[in-house]
Amino acid sequence: MRCTTLAFLTLCLAQPGAADLSTLSQPHLDITPRSAAERERIAGVTALTQDFSQAEKFESRPGGAASVRAINTPDAFSQPSGNISFARELDFKLGNALFRKLWVSSPASTLASDGLGPLYNARSCQRCHLKDGRGHPPEGPQDSAVSMFLRISVPATPEEPMSEIEAFLLSVGEETPRSRPDPVYGGQLQDFAVQGQKAEYRLEVSYEEVEVALSDGETARLRRPTYAAADLGYGPLAHDAMLSPRIAPQMIGLGLLEAIPAADILAGADPEDRDNDGISGRAQVVWSFEHDRPMLGRFGWKAGAPSIREQSASAFAGDIGISSPIFDAPWGDCTEAQAGCIAGPHGDGDSRVQEIDAEGLDLVTFYSRNLAVPMRRDVGDPQVLRGKRVFYDSGCPACHRPKFVTDRLDDQPEQSFQLIWPHSDLLLHDMGEGLADQRPEGRANGREWRTAPLWGIGMTQTVSKIATYLHDGRARSLLEAVLWHGGEGAAARDRVIKMPKADRAALIRYLESL
């Protein structure tokens, strides 16, 4: 059996004044506790099926009542929750306007839109999350890297004081690799700058083709990427700088992921692989700067953010250079070594305290929380059902957990008590050396990544036009993405390599239906 808690959490929660597991969830949620009978009923509903002769009840609606009809246009990921009220849809539209707004540099006559940068990766949220879908690496020298960037950090020296999360983890007996933002380039590299400032770098990507032999005479070609930070604007990188490429992830279903009870996510963790199935998922725990305490990490490629609101504020700061009530530095990711950037004009003057205020951040959060998951296609198709059996028999649900039931939320009716099908356990897993970035983040080491939700993945091409997968977009097809799995995913990958060609085709067909 998987353990229902983690050793470090047990120690933490045993301390005087510590809260129970539910407080690792989102503090803003008005949660109605579950009864024992309800928990038992939910366990039955979310158990893995053994019947692949037909689709499961409600399987066609991966977002529960919040699901929407799948439309075959680039707007497929831009629809509001299917169960949203007319009055609340207005807030969704206002949030959409802020999500799409192009920010400008200061000073400007458009006082509500100035404050861009001084260093930035994009001028709007939508420029990275293309049509609310995923980004992609630059496809050739003429293509912009606007939906992809490099995170950067350096190892912390022993003399440096611990961060809040490092100190917390050490206090409960867990020592993690310590790192800091680069002293010159900060936490991520920005490839644009406002007038009068220098951009930090230009992203260069090159690929080496690797051939993989499959059963029945088939082959696949993978591309192994190499990344370089060219045209550095502020001197050479530190000799021990750690770089991690990231494309913007798709935005659908975030509110439903946020509404999954923390205890249900923790119940899937098995860091010591006590059941000997080769899967050792670990919960990410991060420091919430909004709530000033440790929280369960859920969002981002390494689950580095605890909530949609904090993730949104972090993106405003790092990607666009916009201050908010959570990250209030008007110069965004600029460091003390970039004195000109800090001294430059910003958009927090006059009556504005931050460049996006609490109301604006709340609207963007509401919009992000209510981007709906499209309904499944062809759930009863015989090849899709065959692919589903292959998916289960290959062990994929050990990480890509199909189902959860969200909390009862009095203040979020769209996400309240929904049976959802994200196909993710939201835990960290060792994905092997091939996908490793060798850059720790919180509890995640350089080989660990959060299991990516699979809902909507079959509509990537429809929404984004350029369909690439994994954290850096190296995979050009779903099969390539599977073949990159290593570490805890190696056994499932090897089964895919060796299975009959028809089963492999059915598996991909199933994934395309999600």
XYZ file of C-alpha atoms in Angstrom:
514
model
C 0.000 0.000 0.000
C 1.166 3.543 -0.676
C 1.812 5.602 2.415
C -0.806 8.187 3.286
C 1.719 10.779 4.414
C 5.415 11.563 4.120
C 7.972 11.300 6.896
C 8.912 14.967 6.819
C 5.270 16.019 6.845
C 4.562 13.694 9.737
C 7.351 15.331 11.709
C 6.183 18.795 10.761
C 2.591 18.113 11.603
C 3.578 16.651 14.969
C 5.097 19.943 16.056
C 3.126 22.066 18.539
C 0.683 24.297 16.765
C 1.073 22.547 13.411
C -1.991 22.044 11.258
C -3.371 18.867 9.722
C -2.883 17.666 6.144
C -5.775 19.706 4.787
C -3.883 22.934 5.413
C -1.371 21.983 2.754
C -4.170 22.786 0.315
C -5.143 26.291 -0.711
C -5.965 28.540 2.286
C -8.488 30.601 0.314
C -10.734 27.611 -0.320
C -13.908 27.227 1.733
C -13.809 23.434 2.063
C -16.603 21.219 3.385
C -15.068 18.168 5.136
C -15.838 14.704 3.775
C -17.601 12.088 5.821
C -16.254 8.540 6.127
C -19.058 7.259 3.916
C -18.298 9.831 1.258
C -14.589 8.992 1.300
C -15.438 5.320 0.780
C -17.731 6.149 -2.125
C -15.053 8.337 -3.722
C -12.475 5.562 -3.387
C -14.768 3.269 -5.361
C -15.442 5.848 -8.069
C -11.758 6.684 -8.566
C -10.460 3.095 -8.507
C -8.790 1.870 -11.698
C -11.198 0.124 -14.009
C -10.832 -3.514 -15.026
C -13.397 -3.314 -17.837
C -12.160 -2.114 -21.220
C -15.131 -3.264 -23.263
C -16.797 0.126 -23.058
C -16.143 3.647 -21.827
C -16.556 4.315 -18.120
C -19.438 6.383 -16.830
C -18.680 10.111 -17.163
C -15.363 9.370 -18.924
C -16.282 11.679 -21.784
C -16.310 14.662 -19.381
C -12.750 14.904 -18.007
C -13.492 18.189 -16.249
C -16.741 16.981 -14.723
C -19.599 19.438 -15.077
C -17.043 22.126 -15.950
C -16.197 20.312 -19.209
C -17.109 21.977 -22.507
C -17.781 20.747 -26.012
C -14.572 20.144 -27.960
C -14.435 22.589 -30.855
C -12.070 22.031 -33.748
C -10.586 25.539 -33.715
C -7.618 27.247 -32.014
C -10.059 28.521 -29.353
C -10.637 24.994 -28.001
C -8.692 25.788 -24.798
C -10.110 29.298 -24.326
C -13.650 28.487 -23.195
C -14.991 29.168 -19.680
C -16.060 26.372 -17.356
C -19.161 24.664 -18.706
C -21.011 25.186 -15.419
C -20.089 28.835 -14.891
C -22.909 31.286 -14.181
C -23.638 34.236 -16.454
C -22.573 36.710 -13.755
C -19.254 34.948 -13.110
C -18.565 34.648 -16.827
C -18.182 38.424 -16.863
C -15.234 38.119 -14.471
C -13.818 35.419 -16.759
C -13.961 37.818 -19.704
C -12.330 40.613 -17.711
C -9.572 38.224 -16.677
C -9.169 37.173 -20.292
C -8.654 40.804 -21.282
C -5.866 41.161 -18.707
C -4.345 37.822 -19.762
C -4.159 39.073 -23.355
C -3.196 42.682 -22.579
C 0.032 43.966 -24.120
C 2.066 45.779 -21.487
C 4.155 48.802 -22.460
C 7.250 50.385 -20.959
C 7.150 53.349 -18.604
C 6.514 56.210 -18.746
C 3.476 55.950 -20.995
C 0.154 57.662 -21.464
C -1.602 54.329 -20.877
C -0.983 54.346 -17.141
C -2.940 51.152 -16.497
C -0.748 49.206 -18.935
C 2.754 50.509 -18.330
C 5.509 48.896 -16.274
C 6.800 46.344 -18.778
C 10.221 44.926 -17.896
C 12.737 46.451 -17.906
C 13.736 42.856 -18.818
C 11.079 40.469 -20.079
C 10.299 37.340 -22.086
C 6.911 38.430 -23.419
C 4.586 41.432 -23.374
C 1.506 39.446 -22.363
C 0.542 36.135 -20.785
C -1.062 35.063 -24.067
C 2.208 35.529 -25.968
C 3.682 32.559 -24.060
C 0.548 30.454 -23.547
C -0.451 30.502 -27.198
C -4.270 30.444 -27.339
C -4.074 29.173 -23.725
C -2.171 26.145 -25.001
C 1.452 25.097 -24.764
C 4.454 26.918 -26.130
C 7.149 25.462 -28.352
C 10.875 25.798 -28.944
C 12.025 28.004 -31.829
C 11.578 26.153 -35.097
C 14.491 27.517 -37.111
C 16.447 30.812 -36.988
C 13.478 32.951 -38.019
C 11.159 31.653 -35.301
C 10.943 33.514 -31.984
C 11.582 31.767 -28.653
C 8.877 33.882 -27.019
C 7.048 30.866 -25.529
C 10.248 29.283 -24.168
C 13.013 30.438 -21.837
C 15.834 29.186 -19.634
C 15.588 29.103 -15.849
C 18.916 29.681 -14.154
C 20.345 29.116 -10.683
C 23.666 28.474 -8.965
C 24.527 26.259 -5.979
C 24.235 28.047 -2.646
C 27.443 28.486 -0.680
C 27.615 27.081 2.877
C 27.890 30.631 4.228
C 24.608 31.792 2.730
C 21.559 31.763 4.994
C 18.963 29.148 4.163
C 15.817 30.022 2.294
C 12.502 29.526 4.064
C 11.808 26.182 2.416
C 15.363 24.917 2.951
C 15.152 25.777 6.623
C 11.747 24.128 6.925
C 12.848 20.899 5.257
C 16.017 20.738 7.338
C 13.968 21.275 10.512
C 12.011 18.104 9.746
C 15.068 16.037 8.878
C 15.326 16.444 5.102
C 18.369 18.032 3.504
C 17.935 19.071 -0.117
C 20.385 20.492 -2.670
C 20.586 24.210 -2.024
C 20.533 26.718 -4.859
C 20.049 30.428 -5.461
C 19.130 32.661 -8.384
C 22.176 33.662 -10.385
C 23.710 36.788 -8.752
C 23.767 38.586 -12.116
C 21.018 37.051 -14.226
C 18.437 36.233 -11.545
C 16.034 33.307 -11.702
C 15.459 33.157 -15.464
C 17.010 34.608 -18.572
C 15.048 37.318 -20.377
C 15.619 37.777 -24.096
C 13.925 41.180 -24.438
C 14.480 44.580 -22.832
C 12.793 47.973 -22.976
C 14.489 50.861 -24.730
C 17.685 51.878 -22.989
C 18.273 48.448 -21.431
C 20.131 45.379 -22.680
C 18.472 42.006 -23.115
C 20.129 39.234 -21.133
C 20.637 36.690 -23.898
C 19.474 34.962 -27.053
C 18.352 31.333 -26.836
C 20.084 28.888 -29.157
C 18.853 25.314 -29.577
C 20.468 22.548 -31.605
C 19.453 18.911 -31.936
C 21.094 15.551 -32.427
C 18.919 12.888 -34.044
C 18.750 9.545 -32.212
C 17.147 6.481 -33.791
C 15.165 4.044 -31.640
C 14.304 0.563 -32.917
C 10.741 -0.584 -32.217
C 9.049 -3.935 -32.609
C 7.659 -5.184 -35.930
C 10.337 -3.362 -37.912
C 9.299 0.147 -36.914
C 11.723 2.874 -35.915
C 11.376 6.287 -34.311
C 13.712 9.244 -34.361
C 14.207 11.348 -31.249
C 15.943 14.705 -31.122
C 18.330 15.304 -28.237
C 18.574 19.059 -27.579
C 21.500 21.231 -26.593
C 20.825 24.707 -25.259
C 23.077 27.733 -25.231
C 22.720 31.258 -23.895
C 24.223 33.408 -26.652
C 24.863 37.159 -26.843
C 24.971 37.562 -23.075
C 24.233 41.148 -22.153
C 25.720 41.268 -18.638
C 28.883 39.251 -18.806
C 29.595 35.515 -18.740
C 27.465 33.063 -16.814
C 28.797 31.749 -13.515
C 30.964 28.661 -14.032
C 28.511 26.589 -12.001
C 25.301 28.058 -13.485
C 22.506 25.525 -13.945
C 20.164 26.082 -16.889
C 16.760 24.495 -17.387
C 14.676 25.000 -20.548
C 10.925 25.460 -20.157
C 8.094 25.903 -22.624
C 4.838 27.445 -21.455
C 2.392 24.680 -20.406
C -1.259 24.560 -21.445
C -3.699 26.355 -19.146
C -6.832 24.183 -19.110
C -8.133 22.574 -15.936
C -5.893 24.452 -13.504
C -8.727 25.270 -11.109
C -9.708 21.616 -10.936
C -6.126 20.592 -10.138
C -6.048 23.214 -7.391
C -9.264 21.780 -5.937
C -7.945 18.233 -5.490
C -7.600 17.548 -1.748
C -3.963 17.649 -0.653
C -4.436 14.430 1.300
C -5.522 12.617 -1.888
C -2.342 13.685 -3.677
C -0.177 12.741 -0.699
C -1.872 9.342 -0.524
C -0.248 8.446 -3.843
C 3.269 9.271 -2.673
C 5.623 6.355 -2.130
C 9.115 7.870 -1.891
C 10.746 4.639 -0.716
C 8.809 2.405 -3.147
C 7.428 0.269 -0.353
C 5.111 -1.577 -2.720
C 8.049 -2.452 -5.023
C 6.323 -1.350 -8.218
C 9.272 0.791 -9.322
C 7.334 4.032 -8.879
C 8.514 6.393 -6.141
C 6.430 9.530 -6.472
C 7.278 12.346 -4.074
C 5.223 15.366 -3.117
C 6.737 18.721 -3.889
C 6.573 21.147 -0.961
C 7.316 24.808 -1.588
C 7.281 28.019 0.386
C 4.206 30.155 -0.247
C 5.228 33.807 -0.353
C 1.585 34.803 -0.202
C 0.734 32.782 2.914
C 4.220 32.654 4.482
C 4.290 28.922 5.126
C 5.068 25.623 3.378
C 2.447 24.327 0.972
C 2.026 21.453 -1.432
C 3.469 22.336 -4.841
C 1.101 21.670 -7.757
C 1.842 23.974 -10.685
C 4.758 24.220 -13.078
C 6.992 21.566 -14.607
C 8.503 20.760 -11.201
C 5.401 21.724 -9.191
C 7.230 24.808 -7.950
C 4.114 26.905 -7.247
C 1.440 26.165 -4.629
C -1.517 28.017 -6.126
C -2.768 29.543 -9.347
C -2.637 33.042 -7.854
C 0.993 32.674 -6.778
C 1.960 31.062 -10.083
C 0.309 33.957 -11.935
C 2.114 36.555 -9.825
C 5.420 34.763 -10.381
C 4.875 34.755 -14.149
C 3.999 38.453 -14.125
C 7.249 39.183 -12.291
C 9.608 36.874 -14.142
C 8.138 36.785 -17.636
C 6.811 40.330 -18.063
C 8.474 42.331 -15.281
C 5.163 43.342 -13.690
C 4.910 43.791 -9.925
C 1.956 42.527 -7.888
C 0.899 42.307 -4.225
C 2.837 39.014 -3.920
C 6.032 39.943 -5.780
C 6.185 43.704 -5.472
C 9.591 44.592 -6.972
C 8.752 46.857 -9.950
C 11.883 45.758 -11.815
C 10.850 42.103 -11.956
C 13.772 39.676 -12.175
C 16.516 42.325 -12.348
C 19.329 41.828 -9.810
C 21.508 44.216 -7.840
C 24.247 43.608 -10.413
C 21.932 45.156 -13.029
C 21.832 48.605 -11.464
C 20.579 50.326 -14.599
C 17.604 48.017 -14.745
C 16.622 48.715 -11.143
C 17.112 52.469 -11.578
C 15.064 52.633 -14.764
C 11.491 53.931 -15.001
C 8.759 51.655 -13.671
C 4.993 51.655 -13.589
C 4.445 51.928 -9.832
C 4.442 55.688 -9.507
C 1.674 58.153 -8.701
C -1.249 56.332 -7.062
C -0.214 52.822 -8.140
C 1.444 50.679 -5.521
C 1.970 47.721 -7.870
C 1.857 47.489 -11.639
C -0.986 44.982 -11.425
C -3.083 45.384 -8.289
C -4.888 42.761 -6.208
C -8.103 43.108 -8.190
C -6.323 42.604 -11.497
C -4.371 39.625 -10.174
C -7.603 38.108 -8.853
C -9.237 38.452 -12.271
C -6.329 36.773 -14.039
C -6.422 34.032 -11.403
C -10.161 33.552 -11.916
C -9.667 33.341 -15.667
C -6.848 30.820 -15.316
C -8.879 28.795 -12.824
C -11.843 28.531 -15.177
C -10.265 27.662 -18.514
C -12.312 24.587 -19.313
C -11.190 21.106 -20.297
C -12.738 19.999 -23.613
C -14.785 16.837 -23.670
C -13.166 13.615 -24.824
C -13.578 12.435 -28.403
C -14.352 8.870 -29.474
C -14.298 7.391 -25.959
C -16.216 4.335 -27.163
C -14.186 3.759 -30.331
C -12.853 0.151 -30.358
C -9.279 1.236 -31.103
C -9.426 3.876 -28.345
C -10.661 1.253 -25.873
C -7.884 -1.098 -26.977
C -5.385 1.720 -26.463
C -6.809 2.362 -23.013
C -6.192 -1.284 -22.078
C -2.631 -0.990 -23.387
C -2.174 2.209 -21.342
C -3.289 0.431 -18.179
C -1.432 -2.832 -18.876
C 1.782 -0.879 -19.521
C 1.636 0.638 -16.035
C 1.054 4.236 -17.148
C -1.640 4.954 -14.485
C 0.988 4.482 -11.759
C 2.021 8.091 -12.495
C -0.682 9.312 -14.867
C -3.440 8.655 -12.335
C -6.715 8.880 -14.244
C -9.246 10.164 -11.695
C -9.771 12.364 -8.652
C -12.797 13.918 -6.976
C -12.345 17.561 -6.050
C -13.203 19.113 -2.689
C -16.622 20.549 -1.932
C -15.972 24.273 -2.339
C -18.680 26.688 -1.293
C -16.882 29.648 -2.885
C -15.938 27.929 -6.181
C -19.035 26.228 -7.584
C -17.366 25.478 -10.924
C -14.706 23.279 -9.310
C -16.766 21.938 -6.406
C -17.110 18.162 -5.978
C -16.327 17.133 -9.544
C -15.144 13.758 -10.804
C -12.188 14.751 -12.977
C -9.801 12.837 -15.240
C -6.471 14.720 -15.374
C -4.304 11.597 -15.825
C -1.714 12.908 -13.360
C -0.844 12.233 -9.728
C 0.759 15.733 -9.421
C 3.811 14.115 -7.823
C 7.510 14.322 -8.640
C 9.058 11.363 -10.441
C 12.591 10.513 -11.514
C 12.393 10.574 -15.314
C 15.941 9.422 -15.973
C 19.103 10.977 -17.291
C 17.716 11.652 -20.769
C 15.235 14.243 -19.483
C 17.357 15.496 -16.582
C 18.138 19.206 -16.376
C 20.478 18.733 -13.367
C 18.859 21.751 -11.700
C 17.154 21.245 -8.326
C 13.991 23.135 -7.464
C 12.581 22.798 -3.959
C 12.459 19.086 -3.173
C 12.826 18.172 -6.846
C 16.287 17.089 -7.874
C 17.776 17.447 -11.336
C 16.082 14.272 -12.626
C 12.592 14.783 -11.184
C 9.550 16.283 -12.887
C 5.894 16.571 -11.931
C 3.655 14.179 -13.831
C 2.137 16.264 -16.598
C -1.688 16.124 -16.846
C -2.738 14.536 -20.136
C -6.221 16.017 -20.552
C -6.481 17.923 -23.808
C -3.147 16.624 -25.093
C -4.755 15.260 -28.239
C -5.858 18.784 -29.204
C -2.402 20.354 -29.036
C -2.059 20.612 -32.808
C -5.519 22.170 -33.119
C -4.760 24.872 -30.553
C -1.072 25.617 -30.964
C -0.462 24.699 -34.634
C 3.025 23.495 -33.702
C 2.622 20.342 -31.595
C 5.566 19.622 -29.321
C 5.630 17.860 -25.959
C 7.609 17.504 -22.689
C 9.025 20.364 -20.639
C 11.240 21.641 -23.455
C 9.201 20.675 -26.494
C 11.801 18.235 -27.795
C 9.190 15.586 -28.621
C 7.445 16.159 -31.958
C 4.861 13.447 -31.398
C 3.193 11.626 -28.537
C 5.211 8.510 -29.359
C 8.449 10.479 -29.066
C 7.289 11.803 -25.686
C 6.698 8.233 -24.468
C 10.098 7.082 -25.754
C 11.873 9.811 -23.769
C 10.579 8.345 -20.497
C 13.376 6.964 -18.341
C 13.917 6.378 -14.646
C 10.589 5.425 -13.109
C 9.015 5.508 -16.578
C 11.594 3.217 -18.184
C 9.649 -0.013 -17.664
C 6.507 1.405 -19.292
C 8.588 2.831 -22.149
C 10.236 -0.538 -22.772
C 6.838 -2.222 -22.918
C 5.792 0.271 -25.582
C 8.955 -0.428 -27.571
C 8.390 -4.198 -27.481
C 4.607 -4.405 -27.888
C 2.991 -5.322 -31.221
C 2.750 -2.461 -33.698
C -1.060 -2.522 -33.554
C -1.047 -2.078 -29.766
C 1.358 0.848 -30.066
C -0.928 2.499 -32.618
C -3.926 1.933 -30.341
C -2.062 3.483 -27.400
C -1.362 6.644 -29.388
C -4.975 6.695 -30.550
C -6.079 6.599 -26.916
C -3.767 9.467 -25.992
C -5.070 11.478 -28.938
C -8.600 11.034 -27.596
C -7.723 12.643 -24.250
